[in-house]
């Protein structure tokens, strides 16, 4: 029998973004965001999807996920978006669409690019000027990642650390994570469209491989602006914050 090739969607991390219909503030009230969180927990129990980070804002959602099979994401999101729309319409006595079409998925390379996406998500409400610190927004992964929330966990922290290249470094991760959040770095305070609009973000060689696997000739590889990156170092003698010029490459 011929050897089966692994789908490029498999064993990968994705940044998923989903907006409410016409950018309406359907998540304006905390109780509605609570409902979404409940449905999200139900979704990961039913489907083989790991949540690495998340935030539920007033009119859209960010999910950083990992799946061994890409088809699990499609099935899980179909379940989640359907359940949320159904619950909201029932509670509000309304009919019609809840979401603005299908969610957008951006493939993220492991390591530094994944860490940048994680912080980009967690800075969301600060970037919008709604809060001065992520601790002020209940419905986000910050509370789990900094260790403040210990019950009803959604994030698979072990999987996140593995994909960041920090396996077994829970304490160092927490210190690095909290220091990066508290620094309110200008890198993450600026809105960057490629995290929510591109097909993939990673190093040039990795993006080239993804483009080849997808096989669509019209796809473009674009170099983003170089920015100073804050990332983890294995060298115990070095500080947690290491500045280097790192150019993300994007697939459109």
PDB file of C-alpha atoms in Angstrom:
ATOM      1  CA  UNK A   1       0.000   0.000   0.000  1.00  0.00           C
ATOM      2  CA  UNK A   2       1.245   3.540  -0.710  1.00  0.00           C
ATOM      3  CA  UNK A   3       2.485   5.493   2.257  1.00  0.00           C
ATOM      4  CA  UNK A   4       0.027   8.109   3.464  1.00  0.00           C
ATOM      5  CA  UNK A   5       1.384  11.642   3.536  1.00  0.00           C
ATOM      6  CA  UNK A   6       0.509  13.910   6.431  1.00  0.00           C
ATOM      7  CA  UNK A   7      -1.761  16.776   5.569  1.00  0.00           C
ATOM      8  CA  UNK A   8      -0.056  20.167   5.964  1.00  0.00           C
ATOM      9  CA  UNK A   9      -2.925  21.188   8.232  1.00  0.00           C
ATOM     10  CA  UNK A  10      -2.064  18.478  10.751  1.00  0.00           C
ATOM     11  CA  UNK A  11      -0.020  18.949  13.948  1.00  0.00           C
ATOM     12  CA  UNK A  12      -0.086  22.727  13.613  1.00  0.00           C
ATOM     13  CA  UNK A  13      -0.877  25.900  15.538  1.00  0.00           C
ATOM     14  CA  UNK A  14      -3.457  28.367  14.256  1.00  0.00           C
ATOM     15  CA  UNK A  15      -4.616  31.827  15.180  1.00  0.00           C
ATOM     16  CA  UNK A  16      -8.386  31.881  14.656  1.00  0.00           C
ATOM     17  CA  UNK A  17     -10.336  35.134  14.535  1.00  0.00           C
ATOM     18  CA  UNK A  18     -14.114  35.382  14.355  1.00  0.00           C
ATOM     19  CA  UNK A  19     -16.165  38.585  14.261  1.00  0.00           C
ATOM     20  CA  UNK A  20     -19.767  39.250  15.156  1.00  0.00           C
ATOM     21  CA  UNK A  21     -22.132  40.127  12.315  1.00  0.00           C
ATOM     22  CA  UNK A  22     -21.458  43.661  10.993  1.00  0.00           C
ATOM     23  CA  UNK A  23     -19.072  44.175  13.935  1.00  0.00           C
ATOM     24  CA  UNK A  24     -22.045  44.334  16.313  1.00  0.00           C
ATOM     25  CA  UNK A  25     -21.256  44.242  20.024  1.00  0.00           C
ATOM     26  CA  UNK A  26     -23.061  40.977  20.711  1.00  0.00           C
ATOM     27  CA  UNK A  27     -20.458  40.185  23.408  1.00  0.00           C
ATOM     28  CA  UNK A  28     -20.950  43.548  25.109  1.00  0.00           C
ATOM     29  CA  UNK A  29     -22.252  41.994  28.331  1.00  0.00           C
ATOM     30  CA  UNK A  30     -20.116  39.778  30.536  1.00  0.00           C
ATOM     31  CA  UNK A  31     -22.837  37.134  30.786  1.00  0.00           C
ATOM     32  CA  UNK A  32     -22.721  36.632  26.998  1.00  0.00           C
ATOM     33  CA  UNK A  33     -18.948  36.183  27.125  1.00  0.00           C
ATOM     34  CA  UNK A  34     -19.492  33.683  29.969  1.00  0.00           C
ATOM     35  CA  UNK A  35     -21.820  31.744  27.680  1.00  0.00           C
ATOM     36  CA  UNK A  36     -19.169  31.639  24.954  1.00  0.00           C
ATOM     37  CA  UNK A  37     -16.578  30.386  27.441  1.00  0.00           C
ATOM     38  CA  UNK A  38     -18.924  27.615  28.528  1.00  0.00           C
ATOM     39  CA  UNK A  39     -19.467  26.553  24.917  1.00  0.00           C
ATOM     40  CA  UNK A  40     -15.714  26.736  24.253  1.00  0.00           C
ATOM     41  CA  UNK A  41     -15.048  24.326  27.143  1.00  0.00           C
ATOM     42  CA  UNK A  42     -17.696  22.009  25.746  1.00  0.00           C
ATOM     43  CA  UNK A  43     -16.114  22.189  22.301  1.00  0.00           C
ATOM     44  CA  UNK A  44     -12.643  21.092  23.441  1.00  0.00           C
ATOM     45  CA  UNK A  45     -14.173  18.181  25.331  1.00  0.00           C
ATOM     46  CA  UNK A  46     -15.891  16.971  22.165  1.00  0.00           C
ATOM     47  CA  UNK A  47     -13.095  17.597  19.665  1.00  0.00           C
ATOM     48  CA  UNK A  48      -9.354  16.964  19.721  1.00  0.00           C
ATOM     49  CA  UNK A  49      -8.359  20.621  19.847  1.00  0.00           C
ATOM     50  CA  UNK A  50      -5.986  22.242  22.333  1.00  0.00           C
ATOM     51  CA  UNK A  51      -6.503  25.890  23.276  1.00  0.00           C
ATOM     52  CA  UNK A  52      -3.165  27.667  23.703  1.00  0.00           C
ATOM     53  CA  UNK A  53      -4.522  31.170  24.330  1.00  0.00           C
ATOM     54  CA  UNK A  54      -7.741  33.141  23.838  1.00  0.00           C
ATOM     55  CA  UNK A  55      -9.619  36.374  24.350  1.00  0.00           C
ATOM     56  CA  UNK A  56     -13.303  37.211  23.961  1.00  0.00           C
ATOM     57  CA  UNK A  57     -13.784  40.923  23.256  1.00  0.00           C
ATOM     58  CA  UNK A  58     -17.052  42.819  22.855  1.00  0.00           C
ATOM     59  CA  UNK A  59     -17.417  42.072  19.141  1.00  0.00           C
ATOM     60  CA  UNK A  60     -14.898  39.408  18.158  1.00  0.00           C
ATOM     61  CA  UNK A  61     -12.903  36.425  19.403  1.00  0.00           C
ATOM     62  CA  UNK A  62      -9.255  35.350  19.156  1.00  0.00           C
ATOM     63  CA  UNK A  63      -8.309  31.708  19.662  1.00  0.00           C
ATOM     64  CA  UNK A  64      -4.776  30.302  19.482  1.00  0.00           C
ATOM     65  CA  UNK A  65      -5.192  26.569  18.933  1.00  0.00           C
ATOM     66  CA  UNK A  66      -3.336  23.349  18.163  1.00  0.00           C
ATOM     67  CA  UNK A  67      -4.809  20.321  16.421  1.00  0.00           C
ATOM     68  CA  UNK A  68      -3.292  16.992  15.454  1.00  0.00           C
ATOM     69  CA  UNK A  69      -5.683  16.964  12.508  1.00  0.00           C
ATOM     70  CA  UNK A  70      -6.746  20.136  10.731  1.00  0.00           C
ATOM     71  CA  UNK A  71     -10.216  18.725  10.143  1.00  0.00           C
ATOM     72  CA  UNK A  72     -10.820  18.815  13.904  1.00  0.00           C
ATOM     73  CA  UNK A  73     -10.622  22.609  13.846  1.00  0.00           C
ATOM     74  CA  UNK A  74     -13.245  22.893  11.117  1.00  0.00           C
ATOM     75  CA  UNK A  75     -15.620  20.540  12.927  1.00  0.00           C
ATOM     76  CA  UNK A  76     -14.998  22.114  16.322  1.00  0.00           C
ATOM     77  CA  UNK A  77     -15.532  25.663  15.086  1.00  0.00           C
ATOM     78  CA  UNK A  78     -18.688  24.677  13.233  1.00  0.00           C
ATOM     79  CA  UNK A  79     -20.022  23.248  16.491  1.00  0.00           C
ATOM     80  CA  UNK A  80     -18.925  26.261  18.552  1.00  0.00           C
ATOM     81  CA  UNK A  81     -20.270  28.957  16.239  1.00  0.00           C
ATOM     82  CA  UNK A  82     -23.571  27.136  15.841  1.00  0.00           C
ATOM     83  CA  UNK A  83     -24.064  26.603  19.560  1.00  0.00           C
ATOM     84  CA  UNK A  84     -23.197  30.203  20.402  1.00  0.00           C
ATOM     85  CA  UNK A  85     -25.557  31.633  17.789  1.00  0.00           C
ATOM     86  CA  UNK A  86     -28.336  29.349  18.954  1.00  0.00           C
ATOM     87  CA  UNK A  87     -27.876  30.238  22.622  1.00  0.00           C
ATOM     88  CA  UNK A  88     -27.677  33.979  21.952  1.00  0.00           C
ATOM     89  CA  UNK A  89     -30.766  34.043  19.736  1.00  0.00           C
ATOM     90  CA  UNK A  90     -32.757  31.995  22.218  1.00  0.00           C
ATOM     91  CA  UNK A  91     -31.827  34.245  25.158  1.00  0.00           C
ATOM     92  CA  UNK A  92     -32.427  37.448  23.183  1.00  0.00           C
ATOM     93  CA  UNK A  93     -35.511  36.293  21.330  1.00  0.00           C
ATOM     94  CA  UNK A  94     -33.975  37.130  17.966  1.00  0.00           C
ATOM     95  CA  UNK A  95     -33.428  35.423  14.637  1.00  0.00           C
ATOM     96  CA  UNK A  96     -30.671  35.648  12.076  1.00  0.00           C
ATOM     97  CA  UNK A  97     -26.908  35.351  11.849  1.00  0.00           C
ATOM     98  CA  UNK A  98     -24.647  35.936  14.838  1.00  0.00           C
ATOM     99  CA  UNK A  99     -21.254  35.676  13.109  1.00  0.00           C
ATOM    100  CA  UNK A 100     -19.847  37.632  10.181  1.00  0.00           C
ATOM    101  CA  UNK A 101     -19.270  34.663   7.910  1.00  0.00           C
ATOM    102  CA  UNK A 102     -16.609  32.056   8.511  1.00  0.00           C
ATOM    103  CA  UNK A 103     -13.729  32.452  10.953  1.00  0.00           C
ATOM    104  CA  UNK A 104     -10.268  33.288   9.593  1.00  0.00           C
ATOM    105  CA  UNK A 105      -7.376  30.892  10.276  1.00  0.00           C
ATOM    106  CA  UNK A 106      -3.692  31.890  10.196  1.00  0.00           C
ATOM    107  CA  UNK A 107      -1.104  29.120  10.448  1.00  0.00           C
ATOM    108  CA  UNK A 108       1.626  30.064  12.968  1.00  0.00           C
ATOM    109  CA  UNK A 109       5.131  28.593  13.127  1.00  0.00           C
ATOM    110  CA  UNK A 110       6.223  27.195  16.494  1.00  0.00           C
ATOM    111  CA  UNK A 111       8.657  29.127  18.675  1.00  0.00           C
ATOM    112  CA  UNK A 112       9.162  32.866  18.531  1.00  0.00           C
ATOM    113  CA  UNK A 113       6.363  33.534  16.032  1.00  0.00           C
ATOM    114  CA  UNK A 114       3.927  31.642  18.234  1.00  0.00           C
ATOM    115  CA  UNK A 115       5.030  33.656  21.265  1.00  0.00           C
ATOM    116  CA  UNK A 116       4.540  36.921  19.386  1.00  0.00           C
ATOM    117  CA  UNK A 117       1.042  35.867  18.355  1.00  0.00           C
ATOM    118  CA  UNK A 118       0.251  34.945  21.962  1.00  0.00           C
ATOM    119  CA  UNK A 119       1.274  38.364  23.243  1.00  0.00           C
ATOM    120  CA  UNK A 120      -0.526  40.087  20.369  1.00  0.00           C
ATOM    121  CA  UNK A 121      -3.719  38.368  21.539  1.00  0.00           C
ATOM    122  CA  UNK A 122      -3.186  39.211  25.205  1.00  0.00           C
ATOM    123  CA  UNK A 123      -2.499  42.892  24.474  1.00  0.00           C
ATOM    124  CA  UNK A 124      -5.807  43.189  22.578  1.00  0.00           C
ATOM    125  CA  UNK A 125      -7.869  45.137  25.097  1.00  0.00           C
ATOM    126  CA  UNK A 126      -4.904  47.326  26.092  1.00  0.00           C
ATOM    127  CA  UNK A 127      -4.322  48.095  22.439  1.00  0.00           C
ATOM    128  CA  UNK A 128      -7.978  49.135  22.151  1.00  0.00           C
ATOM    129  CA  UNK A 129      -7.697  51.387  25.206  1.00  0.00           C
ATOM    130  CA  UNK A 130     -10.422  49.458  27.061  1.00  0.00           C
ATOM    131  CA  UNK A 131      -8.163  48.370  29.924  1.00  0.00           C
ATOM    132  CA  UNK A 132      -4.754  49.388  31.215  1.00  0.00           C
ATOM    133  CA  UNK A 133      -3.706  45.799  31.952  1.00  0.00           C
ATOM    134  CA  UNK A 134      -4.977  42.340  30.812  1.00  0.00           C
ATOM    135  CA  UNK A 135      -5.828  41.460  34.424  1.00  0.00           C
ATOM    136  CA  UNK A 136      -8.768  43.877  34.124  1.00  0.00           C
ATOM    137  CA  UNK A 137     -10.451  41.780  31.400  1.00  0.00           C
ATOM    138  CA  UNK A 138     -11.999  38.568  32.709  1.00  0.00           C
ATOM    139  CA  UNK A 139     -12.443  36.649  29.472  1.00  0.00           C
ATOM    140  CA  UNK A 140      -8.870  36.038  28.335  1.00  0.00           C
ATOM    141  CA  UNK A 141      -6.095  33.493  28.669  1.00  0.00           C
ATOM    142  CA  UNK A 142      -3.975  35.893  30.719  1.00  0.00           C
ATOM    143  CA  UNK A 143      -5.461  34.707  34.010  1.00  0.00           C
ATOM    144  CA  UNK A 144      -4.554  31.098  33.267  1.00  0.00           C
ATOM    145  CA  UNK A 145      -1.094  31.817  31.884  1.00  0.00           C
ATOM    146  CA  UNK A 146      -0.026  33.973  34.831  1.00  0.00           C
ATOM    147  CA  UNK A 147      -1.326  31.384  37.307  1.00  0.00           C
ATOM    148  CA  UNK A 148      -4.162  33.463  38.771  1.00  0.00           C
ATOM    149  CA  UNK A 149      -6.911  31.120  37.558  1.00  0.00           C
ATOM    150  CA  UNK A 150      -6.734  27.496  38.675  1.00  0.00           C
ATOM    151  CA  UNK A 151     -10.317  26.255  38.091  1.00  0.00           C
ATOM    152  CA  UNK A 152     -12.259  25.694  34.876  1.00  0.00           C
ATOM    153  CA  UNK A 153      -9.064  25.843  32.857  1.00  0.00           C
ATOM    154  CA  UNK A 154      -9.295  25.990  29.075  1.00  0.00           C
ATOM    155  CA  UNK A 155      -5.657  26.368  28.014  1.00  0.00           C
ATOM    156  CA  UNK A 156      -3.470  23.295  27.587  1.00  0.00           C
ATOM    157  CA  UNK A 157      -0.361  24.860  29.066  1.00  0.00           C
ATOM    158  CA  UNK A 158       1.797  21.798  28.545  1.00  0.00           C
ATOM    159  CA  UNK A 159       1.054  21.867  24.827  1.00  0.00           C
ATOM    160  CA  UNK A 160       1.699  25.619  24.668  1.00  0.00           C
ATOM    161  CA  UNK A 161       5.102  25.307  26.356  1.00  0.00           C
ATOM    162  CA  UNK A 162       6.005  22.418  24.065  1.00  0.00           C
ATOM    163  CA  UNK A 163       5.214  24.472  20.961  1.00  0.00           C
ATOM    164  CA  UNK A 164       7.159  27.432  22.337  1.00  0.00           C
ATOM    165  CA  UNK A 165      10.193  25.229  22.985  1.00  0.00           C
ATOM    166  CA  UNK A 166       9.862  25.680  26.764  1.00  0.00           C
ATOM    167  CA  UNK A 167       8.800  22.195  27.891  1.00  0.00           C
ATOM    168  CA  UNK A 168       9.144  21.741  31.648  1.00  0.00           C
ATOM    169  CA  UNK A 169       9.986  25.421  32.192  1.00  0.00           C
ATOM    170  CA  UNK A 170       6.715  26.404  33.904  1.00  0.00           C
ATOM    171  CA  UNK A 171       8.235  28.809  36.417  1.00  0.00           C
ATOM    172  CA  UNK A 172      10.525  30.500  33.914  1.00  0.00           C
ATOM    173  CA  UNK A 173       7.649  30.778  31.468  1.00  0.00           C
ATOM    174  CA  UNK A 174       5.455  32.463  34.060  1.00  0.00           C
ATOM    175  CA  UNK A 175       8.147  35.002  34.992  1.00  0.00           C
ATOM    176  CA  UNK A 176       8.940  35.731  31.342  1.00  0.00           C
ATOM    177  CA  UNK A 177       5.259  35.959  30.423  1.00  0.00           C
ATOM    178  CA  UNK A 178       4.307  38.308  33.270  1.00  0.00           C
ATOM    179  CA  UNK A 179       7.341  40.552  32.675  1.00  0.00           C
ATOM    180  CA  UNK A 180       6.506  40.833  28.978  1.00  0.00           C
ATOM    181  CA  UNK A 181       2.878  41.699  29.719  1.00  0.00           C
ATOM    182  CA  UNK A 182       3.801  44.231  32.402  1.00  0.00           C
ATOM    183  CA  UNK A 183       6.337  45.916  30.110  1.00  0.00           C
ATOM    184  CA  UNK A 184       3.456  47.038  27.832  1.00  0.00           C
ATOM    185  CA  UNK A 185       5.849  46.708  24.924  1.00  0.00           C
ATOM    186  CA  UNK A 186       5.253  48.992  21.953  1.00  0.00           C
ATOM    187  CA  UNK A 187       5.751  45.939  19.694  1.00  0.00           C
ATOM    188  CA  UNK A 188       2.389  44.517  20.718  1.00  0.00           C
ATOM    189  CA  UNK A 189       0.567  47.814  21.326  1.00  0.00           C
ATOM    190  CA  UNK A 190       0.462  48.441  17.566  1.00  0.00           C
ATOM    191  CA  UNK A 191      -2.196  46.722  15.481  1.00  0.00           C
ATOM    192  CA  UNK A 192      -0.592  44.440  12.890  1.00  0.00           C
ATOM    193  CA  UNK A 193      -2.942  43.134  10.203  1.00  0.00           C
ATOM    194  CA  UNK A 194      -0.997  40.008   9.256  1.00  0.00           C
ATOM    195  CA  UNK A 195      -1.921  38.187  12.471  1.00  0.00           C
ATOM    196  CA  UNK A 196      -5.570  38.257  11.399  1.00  0.00           C
ATOM    197  CA  UNK A 197      -5.427  38.444   7.602  1.00  0.00           C
ATOM    198  CA  UNK A 198      -2.551  36.296   6.293  1.00  0.00           C
ATOM    199  CA  UNK A 199      -2.631  32.540   5.705  1.00  0.00           C
ATOM    200  CA  UNK A 200       0.607  31.842   7.589  1.00  0.00           C
ATOM    201  CA  UNK A 201       3.303  33.602   9.651  1.00  0.00           C
ATOM    202  CA  UNK A 202       6.817  32.244  10.208  1.00  0.00           C
ATOM    203  CA  UNK A 203      10.436  32.197   9.055  1.00  0.00           C
ATOM    204  CA  UNK A 204      11.156  32.493   5.325  1.00  0.00           C
ATOM    205  CA  UNK A 205      12.165  28.856   4.815  1.00  0.00           C
ATOM    206  CA  UNK A 206       9.149  27.576   6.764  1.00  0.00           C
ATOM    207  CA  UNK A 207       6.758  29.784   4.803  1.00  0.00           C
ATOM    208  CA  UNK A 208       8.312  28.522   1.578  1.00  0.00           C
ATOM    209  CA  UNK A 209       7.620  24.921   2.597  1.00  0.00           C
ATOM    210  CA  UNK A 210       4.012  25.738   3.503  1.00  0.00           C
ATOM    211  CA  UNK A 211       3.495  27.450   0.149  1.00  0.00           C
ATOM    212  CA  UNK A 212       4.883  24.403  -1.645  1.00  0.00           C
ATOM    213  CA  UNK A 213       2.647  22.032   0.299  1.00  0.00           C
ATOM    214  CA  UNK A 214      -0.483  24.064  -0.426  1.00  0.00           C
ATOM    215  CA  UNK A 215       0.424  24.209  -4.088  1.00  0.00           C
ATOM    216  CA  UNK A 216      -1.532  27.279  -5.178  1.00  0.00           C
ATOM    217  CA  UNK A 217       0.623  29.276  -7.592  1.00  0.00           C
ATOM    218  CA  UNK A 218      -1.126  32.574  -6.901  1.00  0.00           C
ATOM    219  CA  UNK A 219      -0.099  32.636  -3.226  1.00  0.00           C
ATOM    220  CA  UNK A 220       2.422  35.371  -2.360  1.00  0.00           C
ATOM    221  CA  UNK A 221       5.266  35.280   0.170  1.00  0.00           C
ATOM    222  CA  UNK A 222       5.786  38.710   1.729  1.00  0.00           C
ATOM    223  CA  UNK A 223       8.392  39.936   4.204  1.00  0.00           C
ATOM    224  CA  UNK A 224       6.846  41.958   7.022  1.00  0.00           C
ATOM    225  CA  UNK A 225       8.541  44.906   8.678  1.00  0.00           C
ATOM    226  CA  UNK A 226      11.442  43.871  10.880  1.00  0.00           C
ATOM    227  CA  UNK A 227      10.760  44.481  14.542  1.00  0.00           C
ATOM    228  CA  UNK A 228      12.667  43.897  17.746  1.00  0.00           C
ATOM    229  CA  UNK A 229      11.383  40.635  19.141  1.00  0.00           C
ATOM    230  CA  UNK A 230      11.055  39.636  22.782  1.00  0.00           C
ATOM    231  CA  UNK A 231      11.643  35.933  23.156  1.00  0.00           C
ATOM    232  CA  UNK A 232      12.816  33.155  25.434  1.00  0.00           C
ATOM    233  CA  UNK A 233      16.427  32.107  25.825  1.00  0.00           C
ATOM    234  CA  UNK A 234      17.628  28.709  27.027  1.00  0.00           C
ATOM    235  CA  UNK A 235      20.809  30.256  28.427  1.00  0.00           C
ATOM    236  CA  UNK A 236      20.189  30.605  32.180  1.00  0.00           C
ATOM    237  CA  UNK A 237      22.835  33.344  32.399  1.00  0.00           C
ATOM    238  CA  UNK A 238      20.966  35.547  29.913  1.00  0.00           C
ATOM    239  CA  UNK A 239      18.010  37.795  30.696  1.00  0.00           C
ATOM    240  CA  UNK A 240      14.528  36.741  29.650  1.00  0.00           C
ATOM    241  CA  UNK A 241      14.294  39.629  27.227  1.00  0.00           C
ATOM    242  CA  UNK A 242      16.518  39.264  24.186  1.00  0.00           C
ATOM    243  CA  UNK A 243      16.237  41.896  21.465  1.00  0.00           C
ATOM    244  CA  UNK A 244      16.980  40.826  17.940  1.00  0.00           C
ATOM    245  CA  UNK A 245      15.873  41.762  14.462  1.00  0.00           C
ATOM    246  CA  UNK A 246      13.413  39.100  13.368  1.00  0.00           C
ATOM    247  CA  UNK A 247      11.573  39.412  10.078  1.00  0.00           C
ATOM    248  CA  UNK A 248       8.259  37.518   9.935  1.00  0.00           C
ATOM    249  CA  UNK A 249       7.396  36.157   6.499  1.00  0.00           C
ATOM    250  CA  UNK A 250       3.763  36.007   5.491  1.00  0.00           C
ATOM    251  CA  UNK A 251       1.705  33.941   3.107  1.00  0.00           C
ATOM    252  CA  UNK A 252      -1.225  35.592   1.319  1.00  0.00           C
TER     253      UNK A 252
END
